[in-house]
Short mmCIF file of C-alpha atoms in Angstrom, two decimals:
data_model
loop_
_atom_site.label_atom_id
_atom_site.label_comp_id
_atom_site.label_asym_id
_atom_site.label_seq_id
_atom_site.Cartn_x
_atom_site.Cartn_y
_atom_site.Cartn_z
CA MET M 1 0.00 0.00 0.00
CA PHE M 2 2.54 2.56 -1.19
CA SER M 3 2.52 5.44 -3.62
CA ARG M 4 4.79 5.42 -6.67
CA SER M 5 7.02 8.12 -5.21
CA LEU M 6 7.39 6.26 -1.92
CA VAL M 7 8.22 3.00 -3.72
CA ALA M 8 10.83 4.75 -5.83
CA GLY M 9 12.31 6.45 -2.76
CA LEU M 10 12.57 3.24 -0.78
CA LEU M 11 14.22 1.44 -3.67
CA LEU M 12 16.75 4.24 -4.15
CA VAL M 13 17.60 4.24 -0.45
CA GLN M 14 17.91 0.46 -0.31
CA GLY M 15 19.33 0.04 -3.84
CA VAL M 16 22.55 -1.67 -2.74
CA ALA M 17 20.71 -4.20 -0.58
CA LEU M 18 18.00 -4.97 -3.12
CA ALA M 19 20.08 -5.08 -6.30
CA PRO M 20 22.52 -8.00 -6.20
CA ILE M 21 22.90 -7.74 -10.00
CA ALA M 22 24.55 -4.70 -11.58
CA PHE M 23 22.64 -4.53 -14.84
CA ALA M 24 24.47 -3.59 -18.01
CA GLN M 25 24.12 -0.09 -19.40
CA GLN M 26 21.46 0.59 -22.03
CA THR M 27 22.54 0.36 -25.67
CA GLN M 28 20.76 0.96 -28.97
CA PRO M 29 17.07 -0.12 -29.00
CA TRP M 30 16.43 -3.62 -30.34
CA PRO M 31 14.62 -4.04 -33.65
CA GLU M 32 10.93 -4.59 -32.96
CA ARG M 33 10.93 -8.01 -34.66
CA LEU M 34 13.08 -9.35 -31.81
CA TYR M 35 10.51 -8.73 -29.07
CA ASN M 36 7.18 -8.04 -30.83
CA PRO M 37 7.06 -9.42 -34.38
CA HIS M 38 3.28 -8.84 -34.60
CA PRO M 39 2.58 -5.41 -33.04
CA VAL M 40 -0.99 -4.22 -32.47
CA VAL M 41 -2.30 -0.96 -31.07
CA ASP M 42 -3.22 -2.14 -27.57
CA ASP M 43 0.04 -3.99 -26.78
CA LEU M 44 1.75 -2.91 -23.57
CA ILE M 45 5.47 -2.53 -24.31
CA LEU M 46 7.81 -2.30 -21.31
CA PRO M 47 11.52 -1.50 -21.68
CA MET M 48 14.33 -3.82 -20.61
CA PRO M 49 18.04 -3.29 -19.98
CA CYS M 50 20.42 -3.19 -22.97
CA GLY M 51 17.85 -1.44 -25.18
CA GLY M 52 15.44 -4.36 -25.04
CA ALA M 53 11.69 -4.55 -24.51
CA MET M 54 8.91 -7.00 -23.70
CA ALA M 55 5.32 -7.04 -25.00
CA PHE M 56 2.30 -7.78 -22.81
CA ARG M 57 -1.41 -8.28 -23.50
CA ARG M 58 -4.16 -7.10 -21.16
CA ILE M 59 -6.38 -9.95 -19.94
CA ASP M 60 -9.81 -8.72 -18.82
CA VAL M 61 -11.94 -10.51 -16.22
CA SER M 62 -15.49 -9.49 -15.36
CA ALA M 63 -16.03 -8.88 -11.63
CA ASP M 64 -18.48 -7.10 -9.37
CA GLY M 65 -16.95 -4.93 -6.64
CA VAL M 66 -13.61 -5.07 -4.84
CA LEU M 67 -14.20 -8.66 -3.67
CA GLY M 68 -15.81 -9.81 -6.91
CA ASP M 69 -14.19 -12.58 -8.92
CA ARG M 70 -15.14 -14.96 -11.71
CA LYS M 71 -15.79 -18.67 -11.30
CA ILE M 72 -14.17 -20.68 -14.09
CA THR M 73 -13.81 -24.35 -14.96
CA LEU M 74 -10.25 -25.55 -15.40
CA GLY M 75 -8.93 -28.97 -16.36
CA GLY M 76 -10.52 -31.39 -18.77
CA SER M 77 -12.48 -34.60 -19.14
CA GLU M 78 -9.92 -36.98 -20.65
CA GLU M 79 -9.83 -40.07 -18.44
CA ARG M 80 -6.14 -40.80 -19.09
CA PHE M 81 -5.14 -37.45 -17.56
CA ALA M 82 -7.84 -37.31 -14.87
CA TYR M 83 -5.38 -37.94 -12.01
CA ALA M 84 -3.87 -34.52 -12.75
CA GLU M 85 -6.36 -32.61 -14.86
CA ASN M 86 -9.92 -33.59 -14.03
CA SER M 87 -12.32 -30.63 -14.32
CA ARG M 88 -12.41 -28.44 -11.27
CA ALA M 89 -13.76 -25.03 -10.32
CA ASP M 90 -11.45 -22.12 -9.63
CA TYR M 91 -11.79 -18.35 -9.29
CA ILE M 92 -9.94 -15.55 -11.02
CA VAL M 93 -9.84 -11.77 -11.21
CA GLY M 94 -7.27 -9.15 -12.18
CA GLY M 95 -5.88 -6.41 -9.97
CA PHE M 96 -6.04 -3.44 -12.35
CA THR M 97 -9.39 -1.64 -12.59
CA ASP M 98 -10.71 0.11 -15.67
CA LYS M 99 -12.20 3.51 -14.82
CA LYS M 100 -14.37 3.40 -17.95
CA LYS M 101 -15.53 -0.17 -17.23
CA PRO M 102 -15.81 -0.61 -13.45
CA ASP M 103 -17.01 -4.21 -13.85
CA ILE M 104 -13.72 -5.22 -15.53
CA ARG M 105 -10.56 -6.11 -13.62
CA SER M 106 -7.41 -6.98 -15.56
CA TYR M 107 -3.96 -8.49 -15.39
CA TYR M 108 -1.29 -8.62 -18.09
CA LEU M 109 0.38 -11.64 -19.63
CA GLY M 110 3.46 -11.83 -21.82
CA LYS M 111 2.45 -11.78 -25.47
CA TYR M 112 5.27 -14.23 -26.24
CA GLU M 113 7.45 -16.66 -24.33
CA VAL M 114 10.50 -14.99 -22.77
CA THR M 115 13.35 -15.21 -25.27
CA ALA M 116 16.99 -16.01 -24.66
CA LEU M 117 17.84 -12.41 -25.62
CA GLN M 118 15.39 -10.99 -23.08
CA PHE M 119 16.64 -13.32 -20.36
CA ASP M 120 20.29 -12.43 -21.00
CA ALA M 121 19.49 -8.69 -20.97
CA LEU M 122 19.10 -8.97 -17.18
CA GLY M 123 22.72 -10.10 -16.85
CA THR M 124 25.83 -8.06 -16.06
CA GLN M 125 26.78 -7.76 -19.75
CA CYS M 126 24.53 -6.96 -22.68
CA PRO M 127 24.01 -9.92 -25.02
CA LYS M 128 24.78 -9.90 -28.71
CA VAL M 129 21.65 -8.70 -30.51
CA ASN M 130 20.72 -10.98 -33.41
CA ASP M 131 17.90 -13.21 -34.63
CA ASP M 132 19.22 -16.23 -32.71
CA GLY M 133 18.03 -14.47 -29.56
CA ARG M 134 14.39 -14.89 -30.66
CA PHE M 135 14.29 -18.51 -29.48
CA PRO M 136 12.53 -19.02 -26.12
CA LYS M 137 14.77 -19.27 -23.09
CA VAL M 138 14.95 -22.92 -21.96
CA GLY M 139 17.13 -25.04 -19.69
CA LEU M 140 16.45 -23.04 -16.54
CA THR M 141 15.16 -23.94 -13.09
CA TRP M 142 11.90 -22.71 -11.61
CA ALA M 143 13.90 -20.64 -9.11
CA GLU M 144 15.79 -18.96 -11.96
CA ALA M 145 12.48 -18.17 -13.67
CA VAL M 146 11.20 -16.58 -10.46
CA GLY M 147 14.49 -14.73 -9.99
CA PHE M 148 14.33 -13.36 -13.53
CA ALA M 149 10.86 -11.97 -12.85
CA GLU M 150 11.98 -10.38 -9.59
CA ASN M 151 15.08 -8.81 -11.15
CA TYR M 152 13.11 -7.46 -14.10
CA GLY M 153 10.49 -6.01 -11.77
CA ALA M 154 13.16 -4.28 -9.71
CA TRP M 155 14.75 -2.82 -12.87
CA LEU M 156 11.38 -1.53 -14.08
CA VAL M 157 10.65 0.29 -10.82
CA ARG M 158 14.10 1.84 -10.64
CA ASN M 159 14.28 2.92 -14.27
CA VAL M 160 10.83 3.31 -15.85
CA LEU M 161 8.36 3.54 -12.96
CA ALA M 162 6.04 5.87 -14.89
CA LYS M 163 5.55 3.28 -17.64
CA LEU M 164 4.20 0.62 -15.27
CA PRO M 165 0.41 0.22 -14.96
CA ALA M 166 -0.63 1.21 -11.45
CA GLU M 167 -3.55 0.57 -9.12
CA ASP M 168 -4.47 3.16 -6.51
CA GLY M 169 -0.98 4.65 -6.70
CA SER M 170 0.85 1.33 -6.34
CA PRO M 171 2.83 0.14 -9.37
CA GLY M 172 2.27 -3.27 -10.89
CA PHE M 173 4.95 -5.92 -10.61
CA VAL M 174 6.05 -8.86 -12.75
CA ARG M 175 5.98 -12.49 -11.63
CA LEU M 176 5.18 -15.90 -13.01
CA PRO M 177 1.45 -16.26 -13.75
CA THR M 178 -0.70 -18.43 -11.51
CA GLU M 179 -2.05 -21.57 -13.12
CA ALA M 180 -5.55 -20.04 -13.20
CA GLU M 181 -4.25 -16.87 -14.88
CA TRP M 182 -2.32 -18.92 -17.42
CA GLU M 183 -5.14 -21.33 -18.29
CA PHE M 184 -7.83 -18.63 -18.38
CA ALA M 185 -5.78 -16.76 -20.96
CA ALA M 186 -4.79 -19.92 -22.88
CA ARG M 187 -8.45 -20.88 -23.34
CA GLY M 188 -9.36 -17.44 -24.69
CA GLY M 189 -10.75 -15.70 -21.59
CA LEU M 190 -13.68 -13.39 -22.22
CA ALA M 191 -12.97 -13.41 -25.97
CA VAL M 192 -14.71 -16.79 -26.37
CA SER M 193 -18.09 -18.19 -25.33
CA GLU M 194 -18.50 -20.51 -22.34
CA SER M 195 -18.80 -23.55 -24.59
CA VAL M 196 -15.59 -22.67 -26.43
CA PHE M 197 -13.78 -21.84 -23.18
CA VAL M 198 -14.20 -25.38 -21.81
CA ALA M 199 -13.11 -27.00 -25.10
CA PRO M 200 -9.74 -28.82 -25.09
CA VAL M 201 -8.10 -26.07 -27.17
CA PHE M 202 -8.97 -22.57 -28.37
CA PRO M 203 -10.52 -22.24 -31.87
CA MET M 204 -8.05 -23.03 -34.66
CA PRO M 205 -10.01 -22.47 -37.90
CA GLU M 206 -6.91 -22.86 -40.09
CA GLY M 207 -5.77 -26.11 -38.47
CA ALA M 208 -3.58 -26.80 -35.44
CA ALA M 209 -0.32 -26.58 -37.40
CA ARG M 210 -0.96 -22.85 -37.96
CA TYR M 211 -1.26 -22.17 -34.21
CA VAL M 212 0.80 -24.76 -32.30
CA TRP M 213 4.34 -26.17 -32.49
CA TYR M 214 3.84 -29.87 -31.68
CA GLN M 215 5.66 -33.10 -32.42
CA GLY M 216 5.52 -34.18 -36.06
CA THR M 217 7.10 -33.43 -39.43
CA GLU M 218 4.17 -31.17 -40.35
CA SER M 219 4.90 -29.02 -37.31
CA ALA M 220 7.92 -28.64 -34.99
CA ASN M 221 9.63 -31.89 -36.05
CA ASN M 222 11.16 -32.12 -32.55
CA GLU M 223 12.83 -28.72 -32.86
CA LEU M 224 12.45 -25.51 -30.87
CA ASN M 225 11.12 -22.53 -32.86
CA VAL M 226 11.46 -18.77 -32.51
CA ILE M 227 8.59 -16.76 -31.05
CA GLY M 228 5.66 -15.45 -33.05
CA LEU M 229 5.91 -17.51 -36.24
CA LEU M 230 2.40 -18.95 -35.93
CA LYS M 231 -1.03 -17.42 -35.35
CA PRO M 232 -2.18 -16.20 -31.91
CA ASN M 233 -5.04 -17.38 -29.72
CA PRO M 234 -8.23 -15.23 -29.40
CA LEU M 235 -6.53 -12.93 -26.86
CA GLY M 236 -3.57 -12.21 -29.14
CA LEU M 237 -1.14 -14.49 -27.24
CA TYR M 238 1.40 -16.51 -29.21
CA ASP M 239 2.64 -20.06 -28.56
CA MET M 240 0.46 -20.60 -25.48
CA LEU M 241 0.24 -24.25 -26.51
CA GLY M 242 3.31 -26.11 -27.71
CA ASN M 243 6.85 -24.85 -28.48
CA VAL M 244 8.00 -24.81 -24.83
CA GLY M 245 6.23 -25.74 -21.63
CA GLU M 246 5.87 -22.75 -19.33
CA PHE M 247 6.49 -22.49 -15.60
CA VAL M 248 3.65 -21.08 -13.48
CA LEU M 249 3.73 -19.85 -9.90
CA ASP M 250 1.77 -22.70 -8.31
CA PRO M 251 3.30 -25.97 -7.09
CA PHE M 252 2.05 -29.13 -8.77
CA ARG M 253 -0.83 -31.00 -7.14
CA LEU M 254 -2.66 -34.11 -8.19
CA ASN M 255 -6.40 -33.98 -8.82
CA LYS M 256 -8.92 -35.52 -6.44
CA LEU M 257 -12.09 -35.62 -8.51
CA SER M 258 -13.28 -32.00 -8.54
CA ARG M 259 -10.46 -30.39 -6.56
CA LEU M 260 -6.69 -30.39 -6.20
CA HIS M 261 -5.13 -32.87 -3.81
CA GLY M 262 -3.59 -31.59 -0.58
CA GLN M 263 0.03 -32.57 -1.30
CA ALA M 264 2.10 -29.90 -3.03
CA GLY M 265 4.96 -31.28 -5.12
CA GLY M 266 7.38 -29.74 -7.59
CA ALA M 267 6.76 -26.86 -9.98
CA THR M 268 3.86 -26.86 -12.46
CA VAL M 269 4.55 -26.61 -16.19
CA LYS M 270 1.70 -25.73 -18.58
CA GLY M 271 0.96 -25.93 -22.28
CA GLY M 272 2.94 -28.84 -23.72
CA ASP M 273 5.99 -28.36 -25.94
CA TYR M 274 7.50 -29.11 -29.34
CA ARG M 275 7.83 -32.80 -28.42
CA THR M 276 4.17 -33.17 -27.44
CA PRO M 277 2.02 -35.20 -29.89
CA LEU M 278 -0.89 -33.29 -31.41
CA GLU M 279 -3.46 -35.54 -29.70
CA ASP M 280 -2.00 -34.50 -26.33
CA ILE M 281 -2.07 -30.75 -26.99
CA ARG M 282 -4.68 -29.20 -24.70
CA SER M 283 -5.18 -26.12 -22.51
CA ALA M 284 -5.60 -28.33 -19.43
CA ALA M 285 -2.15 -29.92 -19.80
CA ARG M 286 -0.15 -29.70 -16.59
CA GLU M 287 3.02 -31.55 -15.66
CA GLU M 288 5.15 -31.75 -12.54
CA PHE M 289 8.67 -30.38 -12.85
CA VAL M 290 10.68 -32.03 -10.07
CA PRO M 291 13.40 -29.50 -9.16
CA LEU M 292 16.22 -32.00 -8.51
CA ASP M 293 17.60 -35.13 -10.09
CA LYS M 294 20.74 -37.24 -9.48
CA GLN M 295 22.88 -34.55 -11.12
CA GLY M 296 21.51 -31.78 -8.89
CA GLU M 297 19.37 -28.92 -10.18
CA ARG M 298 17.11 -30.19 -12.94
CA ARG M 299 16.80 -28.36 -16.24
CA ALA M 300 14.88 -29.19 -19.41
CA GLU M 301 15.36 -28.06 -22.98
CA THR M 302 11.58 -28.08 -23.41
CA THR M 303 10.68 -25.76 -20.51
CA GLY M 304 10.66 -21.96 -20.48
CA LEU M 305 8.55 -19.14 -19.07
CA ARG M 306 6.14 -16.31 -19.77
CA LEU M 307 5.69 -13.37 -17.40
CA ALA M 308 2.58 -11.88 -15.83
CA LEU M 309 2.14 -8.28 -14.70
CA ALA M 310 -0.06 -8.05 -11.62
CA ALA M 311 -1.24 -5.50 -9.07
CA PRO M 312 -1.13 -5.75 -5.25
CA SER M 313 -4.26 -7.07 -3.56
CA LEU M 314 -4.06 -4.18 -1.05
CA PRO M 315 -2.62 -1.30 -3.08
CA SER M 316 -3.75 1.51 -0.76
CA THR M 317 -5.38 2.34 2.54
CA ARG M 318 -8.46 3.45 0.58
CA ARG M 319 -8.75 0.01 -1.01
CA LEU M 320 -8.24 -1.65 2.36
CA GLY M 321 -11.20 0.30 3.73
CA ALA M 322 -13.36 -0.69 0.76
CA ILE M 323 -12.39 -4.34 1.17
CA ARG M 324 -13.19 -4.30 4.89
CA ALA M 325 -16.60 -2.81 4.15
CA ALA M 326 -17.26 -5.41 1.44
CA TRP M 327 -16.12 -8.19 3.76
CA GLU M 328 -18.65 -7.12 6.37
CA ASP M 329 -21.38 -7.55 3.78
CA LEU M 330 -20.41 -11.14 3.02
CA PRO M 331 -22.57 -13.86 4.63
CA LYS M 332 -20.87 -15.49 7.61
CA THR M 333 -20.99 -19.09 8.77
CA ALA M 334 -20.03 -19.58 12.39
CA GLU M 335 -18.31 -22.84 13.30
CA SER M 336 -19.61 -24.77 16.28
CA PRO M 337 -17.14 -24.80 19.18
CA LEU M 338 -18.91 -27.90 20.51
CA ALA M 339 -18.22 -30.30 17.65
CA ALA M 340 -16.69 -30.57 14.23
CA PRO M 341 -18.79 -28.56 11.75
CA GLN M 342 -21.26 -30.67 9.79
CA ASP M 343 -21.72 -30.50 6.00
CA ASP M 344 -25.50 -30.59 6.53
CA PRO M 345 -26.71 -27.44 8.37
CA VAL M 346 -29.65 -29.37 9.85
CA LYS M 347 -27.23 -31.88 11.40
CA GLU M 348 -25.17 -28.96 12.67
CA VAL M 349 -28.22 -27.62 14.51
CA ASP M 350 -28.91 -31.09 15.94
CA VAL M 351 -25.37 -31.14 17.37
CA LEU M 352 -25.95 -27.75 18.97
CA ALA M 353 -29.32 -28.81 20.37
CA LYS M 354 -27.82 -31.85 22.09
CA ALA M 355 -25.19 -29.68 23.74
CA VAL M 356 -27.77 -27.28 25.25
CA GLU M 357 -28.94 -28.23 28.77
CA ASP M 358 -31.75 -25.66 29.12
CA PRO M 359 -34.90 -27.41 27.72
CA VAL M 360 -36.48 -24.14 26.58
CA LEU M 361 -33.37 -23.07 24.70
CA ARG M 362 -33.00 -26.58 23.28
CA GLN M 363 -36.53 -26.34 21.84
CA ARG M 364 -35.72 -23.00 20.27
CA VAL M 365 -32.66 -24.49 18.61
CA GLN M 366 -34.75 -27.41 17.30
CA ASN M 367 -37.30 -24.94 15.93
CA LEU M 368 -34.41 -23.27 14.12
CA ALA M 369 -33.72 -26.60 12.41
CA THR M 370 -37.27 -26.54 11.03
CA VAL M 371 -36.73 -23.06 9.62
CA ILE M 372 -33.45 -24.15 8.01
CA LYS M 373 -35.17 -27.16 6.43
CA ALA M 374 -37.85 -24.90 4.97
CA ASN M 375 -35.24 -22.55 3.56
CA ILE M 376 -33.31 -25.43 2.01
CA GLN M 377 -36.50 -26.75 0.46
CA THR M 378 -37.29 -23.34 -0.99
CA ARG M 379 -33.77 -23.09 -2.41
CA ASN M 380 -34.03 -26.55 -3.97
CA GLU M 381 -37.35 -25.68 -5.56
CA GLN M 382 -35.88 -22.51 -7.03
CA ARG M 383 -32.92 -24.54 -8.34
CA ASP M 384 -35.25 -27.09 -9.95
CA ARG M 385 -37.34 -24.38 -11.61
CA ALA M 386 -34.21 -22.77 -13.01
CA ALA M 387 -32.98 -26.11 -14.34
CA LEU M 388 -36.36 -26.86 -15.95
CA SER M 389 -36.41 -23.41 -17.54
CA GLY M 390 -32.96 -23.99 -19.01
CA ILE M 391 -34.00 -27.32 -20.53
CA ARG M 392 -37.12 -25.68 -21.97
CA VAL M 393 -34.96 -23.02 -23.65
CA GLY M 394 -32.72 -25.77 -24.99
CA ALA M 395 -35.67 -27.68 -26.44
CA TYR M 396 -37.04 -24.60 -28.20
CA LEU M 397 -33.57 -23.80 -29.55
CA ALA M 398 -33.29 -27.36 -30.89
CA LYS M 399 -36.62 -26.88 -32.65
CA LYS M 400 -35.38 -23.58 -34.09
CA LEU M 401 -32.21 -25.27 -35.37
CA GLY M 402 -34.35 -27.83 -37.18
CA GLU M 403 -36.37 -25.04 -38.77
CA ASP M 404 -33.22 -23.14 -39.77
CA THR M 405 -31.77 -26.27 -41.39
CA ARG M 406 -34.94 -26.89 -43.40
CA ILE M 407 -35.08 -23.25 -44.58
CA ILE M 408 -31.45 -23.37 -45.74
CA ALA M 409 -32.10 -26.64 -47.63
CA PHE M 410 -35.16 -25.03 -49.27
CA ARG M 411 -33.15 -21.96 -50.37
CA GLU M 412 -30.36 -24.13 -51.78
CA ASN M 413 -32.86 -26.20 -53.77
CA GLN M 414 -34.59 -23.01 -54.88
CA ILE M 415 -31.35 -21.66 -56.38
CA LYS M 416 -30.77 -24.92 -58.24
CA ALA M 417 -34.35 -25.03 -59.56
CA LEU M 418 -34.42 -21.39 -60.69
CA SER M 419 -31.40 -21.56 -62.93
CA GLY M 420 -33.22 -19.67 -65.69
CA VAL M 421 -34.38 -16.65 -63.68
CA SER M 422 -32.73 -13.25 -63.72
CA ASP M 423 -29.50 -12.54 -61.86
CA ALA M 424 -31.32 -10.07 -59.62
CA VAL M 425 -33.72 -12.76 -58.37
CA ARG M 426 -30.89 -15.24 -57.83
CA ASP M 427 -28.81 -12.62 -55.99
CA SER M 428 -31.78 -11.85 -53.75
CA ILE M 429 -32.18 -15.53 -52.86
CA LYS M 430 -28.42 -15.89 -52.23
CA LYS M 431 -28.44 -12.90 -49.86
CA GLN M 432 -31.32 -14.44 -47.96
CA LEU M 433 -29.47 -17.76 -47.89
CA ASP M 434 -26.40 -16.05 -46.39
CA ALA M 435 -28.61 -14.45 -43.74
CA ASP M 436 -30.24 -17.80 -42.96
CA ARG M 437 -26.84 -19.46 -42.57
CA ALA M 438 -25.69 -16.68 -40.22
CA ALA M 439 -28.86 -17.14 -38.16
CA LEU M 440 -28.24 -20.88 -37.96
CA ASP M 441 -24.66 -20.33 -36.78
CA PHE M 442 -25.81 -17.86 -34.12
CA ASN M 443 -28.60 -20.12 -32.84
CA LEU M 444 -26.25 -23.11 -32.79
CA SER M 445 -23.73 -21.21 -30.64
CA TYR M 446 -26.56 -20.13 -28.31
CA TYR M 447 -27.73 -23.74 -28.11
CA ILE M 448 -24.26 -25.04 -27.24
CA ASP M 449 -23.79 -22.29 -24.64
CA THR M 450 -27.11 -23.30 -23.04
CA ILE M 451 -26.01 -26.94 -22.80
CA THR M 452 -22.63 -25.89 -21.41
CA GLN M 453 -24.13 -23.62 -18.77
CA LEU M 454 -26.61 -26.21 -17.52
CA THR M 455 -23.94 -28.93 -17.45
CA SER M 456 -21.60 -26.76 -15.39
CA GLU M 457 -24.24 -25.50 -12.96
CA TYR M 458 -26.39 -28.60 -12.32
CA PRO M 459 -25.54 -32.28 -11.82
CA GLU M 460 -27.26 -34.94 -13.88
CA VAL M 461 -29.38 -36.00 -10.88
CA VAL M 462 -31.02 -32.57 -10.98
CA LEU M 463 -31.45 -32.20 -14.74
CA ALA M 464 -32.81 -35.67 -15.56
CA PRO M 465 -35.94 -35.43 -13.32
CA GLN M 466 -36.65 -31.90 -14.57
CA ALA M 467 -36.47 -33.09 -18.17
CA GLN M 468 -39.16 -35.66 -17.42
CA ILE M 469 -41.30 -33.03 -15.70
CA LEU M 470 -40.97 -30.77 -18.75
CA LYS M 471 -42.06 -33.60 -21.04
CA ARG M 472 -45.12 -34.15 -18.90
CA GLU M 473 -45.89 -30.43 -19.13
CA PHE M 474 -45.62 -30.53 -22.92
CA GLU M 475 -47.93 -33.53 -23.05
CA ALA M 476 -50.47 -31.77 -20.86
CA ARG M 477 -50.39 -28.77 -23.23
CA LYS M 478 -50.81 -30.99 -26.31
CA LEU M 479 -47.24 -30.18 -27.42
CA GLU M 480 -46.10 -33.74 -28.03
CA PRO M 481 -43.97 -32.68 -31.06
CA MET M 482 -41.63 -30.97 -28.57
CA LEU M 483 -40.76 -34.24 -26.79
CA PRO M 484 -38.05 -35.36 -29.26
CA TYR M 485 -36.33 -32.01 -28.87
CA VAL M 486 -36.17 -32.46 -25.09
CA ASP M 487 -34.70 -35.93 -25.56
CA THR M 488 -32.14 -34.62 -28.07
CA PHE M 489 -31.10 -31.78 -25.77
CA MET M 490 -30.60 -34.17 -22.83
CA LYS M 491 -28.72 -36.65 -24.99
CA GLN M 492 -26.26 -33.95 -26.02
CA GLU M 493 -26.00 -32.64 -22.47
CA ILE M 494 -24.94 -36.11 -21.30
CA ARG M 495 -22.40 -36.34 -24.13
CA LEU M 496 -20.85 -33.01 -23.15
CA ARG M 497 -20.63 -34.14 -19.52
CA LYS M 498 -18.92 -37.36 -20.61
CA ASP M 499 -16.65 -36.21 -23.45
CA GLY M 500 -16.07 -32.58 -22.49
CA LYS M 501 -16.89 -31.32 -25.99
CA LEU M 502 -19.60 -31.19 -28.65
CA ASP M 503 -19.27 -31.34 -32.41
CA ARG M 504 -21.36 -28.75 -34.24
CA LYS M 505 -22.02 -30.97 -37.27
CA ALA M 506 -23.00 -33.89 -35.06
CA ILE M 507 -25.44 -31.68 -33.16
CA LEU M 508 -27.23 -30.61 -36.34
CA SER M 509 -27.35 -34.17 -37.66
CA GLU M 510 -29.16 -35.30 -34.51
CA ILE M 511 -31.82 -32.57 -34.49
CA PRO M 512 -35.20 -34.20 -35.26
CA ALA M 513 -36.54 -33.55 -38.75
#
C-alpha cells in the first residue's frame, strides 16, 4: 500500500541491498521483430536493460466490486489425464481496474514466451543482438524463472516507474502467472463463449499446425522454434500451446475428482511443448517439474517461461477500507465450538441442540432446524425451476435449429431449380441464404452455450428429473412434437458431460426432422 514516489524512494535508499545484479548499461534499442514481431495498437510494451523490450497483453476478467471474482472451470475430461487434470472449479480476477468499465478487472500476460535475448538482458553484460536471440529461453530452473521476474520487476521500478500500470498509486509488478491466470488466458478468456472456453483447445479455424508447435514433421519436427511464427489465440497471445512448456507460480498437485489434492509437489509446467504429440495438446495440460535429479538442479530443454504483470491485492489504505466494508457484507458461517462442523446445516443444529442443557433453549434451537429445512426446500425448488427453464430453452432452440436447417435446404434447392431466372432474383435468394446461414450459426452457438451452462451449474441427478417433468408439461399442453427435442437436448447434455466437448455438425445431424 505505497505510492509510486514512496516505492521509488525506498528502492533508491535500499538500492545496494535490493540489487545483487549490476545490470548492463542501455545500448541501442532492439529491432521490434526481436521482441514483438506482430505489433498491435493495444500492446503494452515495457523496456528492458540493454535497449530491449517485452510485449504484454491485457487480460480482462469481469467482476463485481472489490471482492468480486469470476468462477471458471479448469482442467478437462480426458480419463487418461484425470489424475492430474480432471475438471475443477477455480476463481480468477485481475488487480487493475478500468475507470471506464468498473465491472472489468485486468492483469497482463506476456504476449510471447521470454526469449533467450530478453533473459540475457538482465545479466551483467549486454548480449549480442541478433535473430538467434528470438528462441525461447529454456534449460532453466523454476527458481531462476522466479528470480528473472523479480530482477526485471526491480529494474522496471528503478528505471521506468512511470511506464508501469498502477492501481491506486501502487505500481504493478512482474511475476510468473498463476495456473488459473495462465489457463484462463490460454483458453481465450472473455474473448470466447462458455462452450468454447471449456473446449480442449482454443478455436483453430486454419488447423492446429498454424497455431501450435507440436511433435511431427508437419509441425515442430522435434525442434524448438522462434517466437511469433504462428497465429495467436483469441486474446492475441502466441505459442500458449506447444513450443516450450511454461512455468507457473503454483506448485504441482494431483487432482482428487473436482479439486486439487492436498500434497504440493514440484513446480507446475503448462501448455505442452514441441515434443508433445498433437493428440496430447490441450489447454488443461499440466506436468510436474521435479526440481532435482541425481545430477543436482534439474533443467529441461523443453521448458521456459512467460511473465505476468499483476497488481497488489491491497494497493492503498483506501482500497483496504473498501475491502473491509465489502467483507462485512459477506454472509458469515459460524463454526460450532462444541463439535466438528457438519456438512449438513440441519445436522449442525442437531449437534448444537444436544449440547444445550436448558430445555427451553433446546426447543428454540430445534425450531431453528425446522426453519433451516424450509429454507433449504425453498432453495431446492428454485434450483429445480431454473434447471427446468434452461431445458425448456434448450428444447425450443433445438426446434429452431431444425427449422433453420430446413429453410437453408429449401433456399439451396430453390437456387438450383431457378437456374433460368434473372441474376437479380438469384442474388436476392443468395443474400437471404447467407442471412439464414448466419442465423443458424448464431442459434447453434446459443444452443451449445445453453447446454454448457446447464452442465456446469447442475448435476445430472437434478437435470434428468426436470427433463421428465418438462415432457409431462408438454404432453399436458398438447405439445407432443416438442418431446423429441427435449430428448435430443438431454442426450447432447450427457455427451458433453462425458466427453467434455460437442461437435457442431453432429449436433445438427441429430436434431429431429
